[in-house]
Structure formats: structure tokens, C-alpha cells
Tab-separated table of C-alpha atoms in Angstrom:
chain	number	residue	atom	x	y	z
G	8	UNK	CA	0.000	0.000	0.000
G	9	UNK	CA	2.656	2.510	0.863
G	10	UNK	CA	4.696	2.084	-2.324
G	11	UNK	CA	1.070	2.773	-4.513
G	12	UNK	CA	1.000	6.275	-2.142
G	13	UNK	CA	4.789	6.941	-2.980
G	14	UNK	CA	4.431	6.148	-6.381
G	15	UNK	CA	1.021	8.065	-7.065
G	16	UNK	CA	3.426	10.673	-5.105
G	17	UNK	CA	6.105	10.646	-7.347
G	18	UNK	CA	4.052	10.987	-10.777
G	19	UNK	CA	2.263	14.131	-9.519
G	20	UNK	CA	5.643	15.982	-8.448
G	21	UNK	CA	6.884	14.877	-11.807
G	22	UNK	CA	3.400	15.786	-13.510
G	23	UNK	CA	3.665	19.707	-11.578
G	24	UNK	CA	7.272	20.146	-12.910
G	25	UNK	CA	6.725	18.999	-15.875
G	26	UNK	CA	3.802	22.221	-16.100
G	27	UNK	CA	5.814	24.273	-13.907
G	28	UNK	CA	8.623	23.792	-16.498
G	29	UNK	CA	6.047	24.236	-19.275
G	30	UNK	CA	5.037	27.656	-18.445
G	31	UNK	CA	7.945	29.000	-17.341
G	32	UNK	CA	10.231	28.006	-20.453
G	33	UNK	CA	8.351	27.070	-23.361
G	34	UNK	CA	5.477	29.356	-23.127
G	35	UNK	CA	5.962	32.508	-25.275
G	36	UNK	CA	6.119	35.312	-22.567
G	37	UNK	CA	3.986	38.275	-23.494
G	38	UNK	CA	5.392	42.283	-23.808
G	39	UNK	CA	3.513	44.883	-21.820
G	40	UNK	CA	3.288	48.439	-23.571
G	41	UNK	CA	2.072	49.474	-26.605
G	42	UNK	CA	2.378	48.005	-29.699
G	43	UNK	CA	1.547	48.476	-32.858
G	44	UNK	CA	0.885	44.959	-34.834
G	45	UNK	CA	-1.351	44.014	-38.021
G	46	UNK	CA	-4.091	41.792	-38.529
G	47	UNK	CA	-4.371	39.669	-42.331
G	48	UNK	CA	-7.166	37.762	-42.909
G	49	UNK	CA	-7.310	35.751	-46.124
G	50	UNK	CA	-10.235	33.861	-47.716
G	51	UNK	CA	-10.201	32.842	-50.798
G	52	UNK	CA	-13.386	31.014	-51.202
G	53	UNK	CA	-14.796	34.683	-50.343
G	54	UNK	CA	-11.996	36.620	-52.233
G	55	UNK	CA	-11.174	38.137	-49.416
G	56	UNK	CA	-7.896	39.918	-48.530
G	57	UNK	CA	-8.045	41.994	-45.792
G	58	UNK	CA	-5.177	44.213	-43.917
G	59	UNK	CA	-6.316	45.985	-40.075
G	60	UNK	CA	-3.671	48.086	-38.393
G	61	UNK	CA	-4.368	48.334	-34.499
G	62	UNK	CA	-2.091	50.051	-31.668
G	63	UNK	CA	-2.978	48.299	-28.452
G	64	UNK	CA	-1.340	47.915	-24.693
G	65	UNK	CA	-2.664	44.102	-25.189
G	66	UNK	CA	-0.174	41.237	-24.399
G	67	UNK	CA	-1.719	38.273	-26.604
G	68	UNK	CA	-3.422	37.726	-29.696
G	69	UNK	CA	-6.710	37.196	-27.921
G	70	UNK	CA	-6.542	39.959	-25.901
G	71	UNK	CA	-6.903	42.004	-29.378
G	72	UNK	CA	-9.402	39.755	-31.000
G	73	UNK	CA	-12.017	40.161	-28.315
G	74	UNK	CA	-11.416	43.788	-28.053
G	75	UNK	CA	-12.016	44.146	-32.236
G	76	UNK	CA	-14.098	40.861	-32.748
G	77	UNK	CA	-17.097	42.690	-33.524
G	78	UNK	CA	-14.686	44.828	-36.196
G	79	UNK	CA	-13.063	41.480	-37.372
G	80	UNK	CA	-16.446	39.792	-37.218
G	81	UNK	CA	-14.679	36.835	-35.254
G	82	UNK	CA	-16.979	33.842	-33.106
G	83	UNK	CA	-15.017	32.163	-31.026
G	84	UNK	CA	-15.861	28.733	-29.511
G	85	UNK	CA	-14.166	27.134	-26.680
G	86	UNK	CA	-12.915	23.658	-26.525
G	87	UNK	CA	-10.424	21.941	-24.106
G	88	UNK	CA	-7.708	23.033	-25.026
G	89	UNK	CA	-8.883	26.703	-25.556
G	90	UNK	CA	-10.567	29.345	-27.522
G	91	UNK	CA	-10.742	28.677	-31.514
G	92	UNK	CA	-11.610	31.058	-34.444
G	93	UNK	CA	-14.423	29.585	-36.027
G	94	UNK	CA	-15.729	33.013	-37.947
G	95	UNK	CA	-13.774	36.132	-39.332
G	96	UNK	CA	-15.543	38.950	-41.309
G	97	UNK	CA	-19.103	37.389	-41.933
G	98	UNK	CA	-17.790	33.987	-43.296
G	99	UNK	CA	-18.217	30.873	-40.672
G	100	UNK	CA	-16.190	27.523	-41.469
G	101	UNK	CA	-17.677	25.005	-42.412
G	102	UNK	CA	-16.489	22.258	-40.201
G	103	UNK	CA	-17.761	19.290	-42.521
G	104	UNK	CA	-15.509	20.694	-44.993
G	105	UNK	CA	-12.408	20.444	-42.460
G	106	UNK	CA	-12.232	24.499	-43.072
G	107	UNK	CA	-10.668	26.252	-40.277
G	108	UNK	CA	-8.605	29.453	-40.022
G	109	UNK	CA	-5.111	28.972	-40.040
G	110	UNK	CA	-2.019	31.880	-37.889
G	111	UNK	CA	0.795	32.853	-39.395
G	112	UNK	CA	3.262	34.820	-37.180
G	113	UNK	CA	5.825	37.112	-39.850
G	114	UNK	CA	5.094	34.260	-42.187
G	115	UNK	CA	5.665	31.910	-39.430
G	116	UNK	CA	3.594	28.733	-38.919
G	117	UNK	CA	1.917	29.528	-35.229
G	118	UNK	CA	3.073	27.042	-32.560
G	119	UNK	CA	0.505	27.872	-30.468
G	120	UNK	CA	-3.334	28.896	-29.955
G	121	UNK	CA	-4.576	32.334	-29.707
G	122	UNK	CA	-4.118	32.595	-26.268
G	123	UNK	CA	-1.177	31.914	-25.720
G	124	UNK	CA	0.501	34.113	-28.987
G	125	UNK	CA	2.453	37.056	-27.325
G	126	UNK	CA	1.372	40.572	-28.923
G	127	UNK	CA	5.010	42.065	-30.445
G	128	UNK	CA	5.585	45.330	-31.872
G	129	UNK	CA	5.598	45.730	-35.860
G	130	UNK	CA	4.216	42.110	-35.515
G	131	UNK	CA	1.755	40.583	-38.406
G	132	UNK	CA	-0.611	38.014	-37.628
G	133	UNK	CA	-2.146	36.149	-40.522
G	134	UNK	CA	-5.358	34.414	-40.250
G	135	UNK	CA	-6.085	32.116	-43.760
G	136	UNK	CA	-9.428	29.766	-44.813
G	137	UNK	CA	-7.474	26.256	-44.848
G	138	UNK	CA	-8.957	22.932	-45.072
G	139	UNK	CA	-7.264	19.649	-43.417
């Protein structure tokens, strides 16, 4: 019985610096002050190319969405693992089609959700119709 206890002990210290570790080194760490950064949303199914300039004092990506989703037109919905754009500008995926909207950071494949993208100065943030 008391080796079960250490043992059930010993995976949740492991499990807590394992998150500890997480958040602390691999999570993006976000800038305070104001920043100017630029929104892009593509669709091509619409023919839509869009460019938004916004100066804000926000410190991630979501932060600025909800402030300028009604702008942006963006619905978010929330799912375990966090908030996901599922509308931009009038046009909603269509999830039976595998749409969804794919970021771009400078170009950049995003490694991360909205949420957790750190707002940067001179920053652009792509948002494109994909399928999967």
C-alpha cells in the first residue's frame, strides 16, 4: 500500500514540474506596452484579402481579437484546449468541410493557440481559410 502512495506521489511531483517547467520556459512570454501589430485575414473562397492596423497595450493575440471581434467579425468557440476562431468577417467555417482558419506569425507557422501568442511590436498576424 505505501509504495502505490509513494508512487502516485512521485508521478504528480513529476506531472507539476513537468507544467511548472512548461510555463515558465516554453510558453511565449507576453510584452507589456504598446504596440503596434497588423491583422491579415485571407479567404479565398470569399476573395477576401483583408489588412487591419491596431495600436494596443494588449499582451496576446486574444486579448486584441475580443477587443475588435465585432470589427473582425470573429466567433469564437471554446474547446479543451482553448478558444478557436471559427468566424472572421461574416464567413463561418464550415467544419464538414475540415475548413478552419489557419495563424501565421511574420510568415511563421503559429506554434501555439490564440491565447497563448504574445502581442510584439511591428508584428503581423495572418489568419487564412485552410482545409485539413
Amino acid at each position: 500500500m505505501n509504495k502505490k502512495i509513494i508512487l502516485v506521489l512521485i508521478v504528480l511531483g513529476i506531472s507539476l514540474l513537468a507544467f511548472v517547467g512548461y510555463k515558465n520556459f516554453i510558453v511565449p512570454k507576453a510584452v507589456e506596452g504598446e504596440k503596434e501589430v497588423t491583422i491579415h485575414i485571407i479567404n479565398d473562397k470569399e476573395n477576401m484579402d483583408k489588412t487591419f492596423t491596431y495600436n494596443t497595450d494588449g499582451e496576446y493575440l486574444i486579448d486584441l481579437l475580443e477587443e475588435k471581434k465585432d470589427e473582425l467579425g470573429i466567433t469564437f468557440q471554446d474547446f479543451d484546449f482553448g478558444k478557436m476562431i471559427v468566424a472572421m468577417l461574416g464567413y463561418t467555417v464550415d467544419e464538414s468541410n475540415n475548413e478552419y482558419f489557419h495563424i501565421y506569425v511574420n510568415g511563421e507557422d503559429a506554434t501555439t493557440g490564440v491565447g497563448e501568442i504574445p502581442l510584439m511590436d511591428k508584428d503581423t498576424y495572418t489568419f487564412e481559410l485552410k482545409t485539413y
